[in-house]
């Protein structure tokens, strides 16, 4: 680790304010961070979020249970499947609907595909933050294959809206299964190639190793989850901690890395892609026959009470808490999004960093701005 | 000292490997599609804006029951219908879709009792005129398609 | 001096200026096209055959844009900066020997003059960043200066090593010594310095850094500083910086060809000529592009560490080594 002293450590304390965003290439969206800079060193950072606030929670309160479904894929548009899963799961839990097991397996397969595509976007965009442009295109090449698969299955490339209360919209066909198997086969060597191109690259390693230390303590303090906390060595994964769907039946490891630096988080995500491939393979092997929709009433009415359901989204724990008064529309929908917690530690973590390191750290948080603002 | 040496040499090798990989990619064929000169075919389940699926004689199957209107989360459908002389059910006279707010969720298609609407596969949608999408008249669209046939 | 001399010089000036212009424009095309191929895209294809007219279209677009001077900026320096960037680059071309006869001025301290000219771009970029009254610009200006100071030293040490080997400052003289096939090139002159390839790599790294090319593009690091010193420049103001950047790359690569790759001499020993020079030059430029589209950007202090902790000691060592070798043989 570099020992660097601010240039003015002893001299006159002159600082200036640098507005990173709302339109800045590194913030990947309309996020604004007000940095107080001492030369190239960040003295203080204030996050100004809310530029894309869309009132998803409020929207939930004035539409029927089913009408909120399309919203769920638009909060974090990169892990739409997992988000819909959480909401659908919450309502199913409330109404006591048990989706058929084929539907559950399909959910797992599509969710994991979605996780890989989300991580690929992160991987490319992170390298872009660090100044390497080519990996982005390689990542998108593979992501395109996933999107094609999911498009053939669901009809949309990003905002799938594919899960329904009690199952999934349409059954998978042989093309999808064959395509997914082919993808899994193709993607493993690609991942190896990514490792050789980037993970072992000395320039990259110098930029992320020991940079942006976010330890388990800080993660707890700010409620950071997902690859953040796993990158700090804590094996917390909702898929294992609060098992849902058919994850308990599947054999996979929770990727962790004790390093707690940007490289740790990077490695966790790379390993997660590997594990997702394993999950997909197993789920495809065990995919049972049967219907993909349970018998559900035409109009959903959730019995009064409070219910919640959490899923492991690509960026961490996503939890939906619904409050029902037994009416046609929800009384309250609360969304606990992972990016909000992941970002809020930026203020503390970035203090004393250099600007370029701060950006390298921010990239490793894997932010999706609409997910922060909701 | 030895360590630094190893670091530098190892680092250099890693850089060479990276350059080797990009060079290999350099000689492979581009994976992009040259839009708009070429374009991909949309999959059968592709969801673009809704259109009427006509019955055998080219008329709309819609019975103006307003189920889709109620199901739509974005309130972007407007339906008018009337009961024609001697007909058992109502028939649609006006069906307007506000495509600017449609979220392509499919609730309307799912809920329709007569399967009168379905997603179109049109995706080259662009216009300098917002009105074209604000009031998409599905009845007129069906007429046009019938005429073209 | 004969009466022909001024005319000859004028012709060379025109030649150098158009060479720079043409190369800057078409290197952008080459860069975009090869970036496309590295990323498995097609690159520009629409304007002209294979996008060959793209640079012209770009130039027209840039020229038709308004030159905006941000409020509060130092108007004079802001306008001066691009102007200061270009002429030194063109002047440097007067010294570069493209072939035995294709050289405007062959004077005996050519190497030093070349460095004098090429150091100008630092000042220009710094002024651009400083005068535009933009915080990103100012950070970038500070970075450019410290980066260039750090890299001038190993660069100079490499040059001194090469001077020891060749014993002359005249660029033509240096090339002349490497006549014959490729084993006579300085790169393979292992008798004078067994670490010659290492010296070349260091020279190449320094050259990338001096020209602010990726992975050392600290000055315009777009994910950190938006566009650094060029943030506030619009239209041709930006265009001139862009052209000068390419001109500097050409100069750097040409110097590498002269110092290490035997200039206009052919690798197989027959038909020496300008064609070989250009071939080697463009090969090196392609490597520069290739490097840019492969690696992420270095961190700023990583860059300085690389220079002070690795490059300078190593160059000092190679310098000593060649002194000893020359003494012995
Ligand atoms: S697709 Fe959804 S948003 Fe669009 S019209 Fe149908 S129900 Fe409304
Ligand atoms: S489209 Fe279908 S749901 Fe909508 S009004 Fe017509 S029949 Fe009813």
mmCIF file of C-alpha atoms in Angstrom, chain B residues 6 9 11-12 21 32 40 42 48-49 51 62 65 71-72 75-76 84 92-93 96 101 105 108 130 138-139 146-147:
data_model
loop_
_atom_site.group_PDB
_atom_site.id
_atom_site.type_symbol
_atom_site.label_atom_id
_atom_site.label_comp_id
_atom_site.label_asym_id
_atom_site.label_seq_id
_atom_site.Cartn_x
_atom_site.Cartn_y
_atom_site.Cartn_z
ATOM 1 C CA UNK B 6 9.963 -11.247 -10.321
ATOM 2 C CA UNK B 9 9.103 -9.801 -15.205
ATOM 3 C CA UNK B 11 4.006 -8.024 -14.896
ATOM 4 C CA UNK B 12 5.601 -7.738 -18.284
ATOM 5 C CA UNK B 21 -5.410 -11.952 -26.653
ATOM 6 C CA UNK B 32 -21.820 -6.700 -34.853
ATOM 7 C CA UNK B 40 -32.111 -9.027 -36.899
ATOM 8 C CA UNK B 42 -37.447 -10.437 -33.867
ATOM 9 C CA UNK B 48 -43.689 -4.386 -29.200
ATOM 10 C CA UNK B 49 -46.844 -2.311 -28.985
ATOM 11 C CA UNK B 51 -52.206 -4.644 -32.232
ATOM 12 C CA UNK B 62 -62.519 -7.099 -29.418
ATOM 13 C CA UNK B 65 -65.209 -5.253 -22.389
ATOM 14 C CA UNK B 71 -55.577 -4.258 -16.143
ATOM 15 C CA UNK B 72 -53.168 -1.800 -17.643
ATOM 16 C CA UNK B 75 -53.625 3.597 -17.969
ATOM 17 C CA UNK B 76 -52.716 3.894 -21.568
ATOM 18 C CA UNK B 84 -74.540 -3.263 -33.249
ATOM 19 C CA UNK B 92 -65.173 -2.020 -30.734
ATOM 20 C CA UNK B 93 -65.456 1.355 -32.418
ATOM 21 C CA UNK B 96 -56.556 4.017 -28.647
ATOM 22 C CA UNK B 101 -46.550 5.521 -21.485
ATOM 23 C CA UNK B 105 -45.823 -5.467 -19.665
ATOM 24 C CA UNK B 108 -53.609 -6.378 -21.423
ATOM 25 C CA UNK B 130 -45.032 12.492 -30.694
ATOM 26 C CA UNK B 138 -55.622 0.153 -33.394
ATOM 27 C CA UNK B 139 -58.853 0.056 -35.389
ATOM 28 C CA UNK B 146 -56.615 -5.397 -44.262
ATOM 29 C CA UNK B 147 -56.365 -3.036 -47.172
#
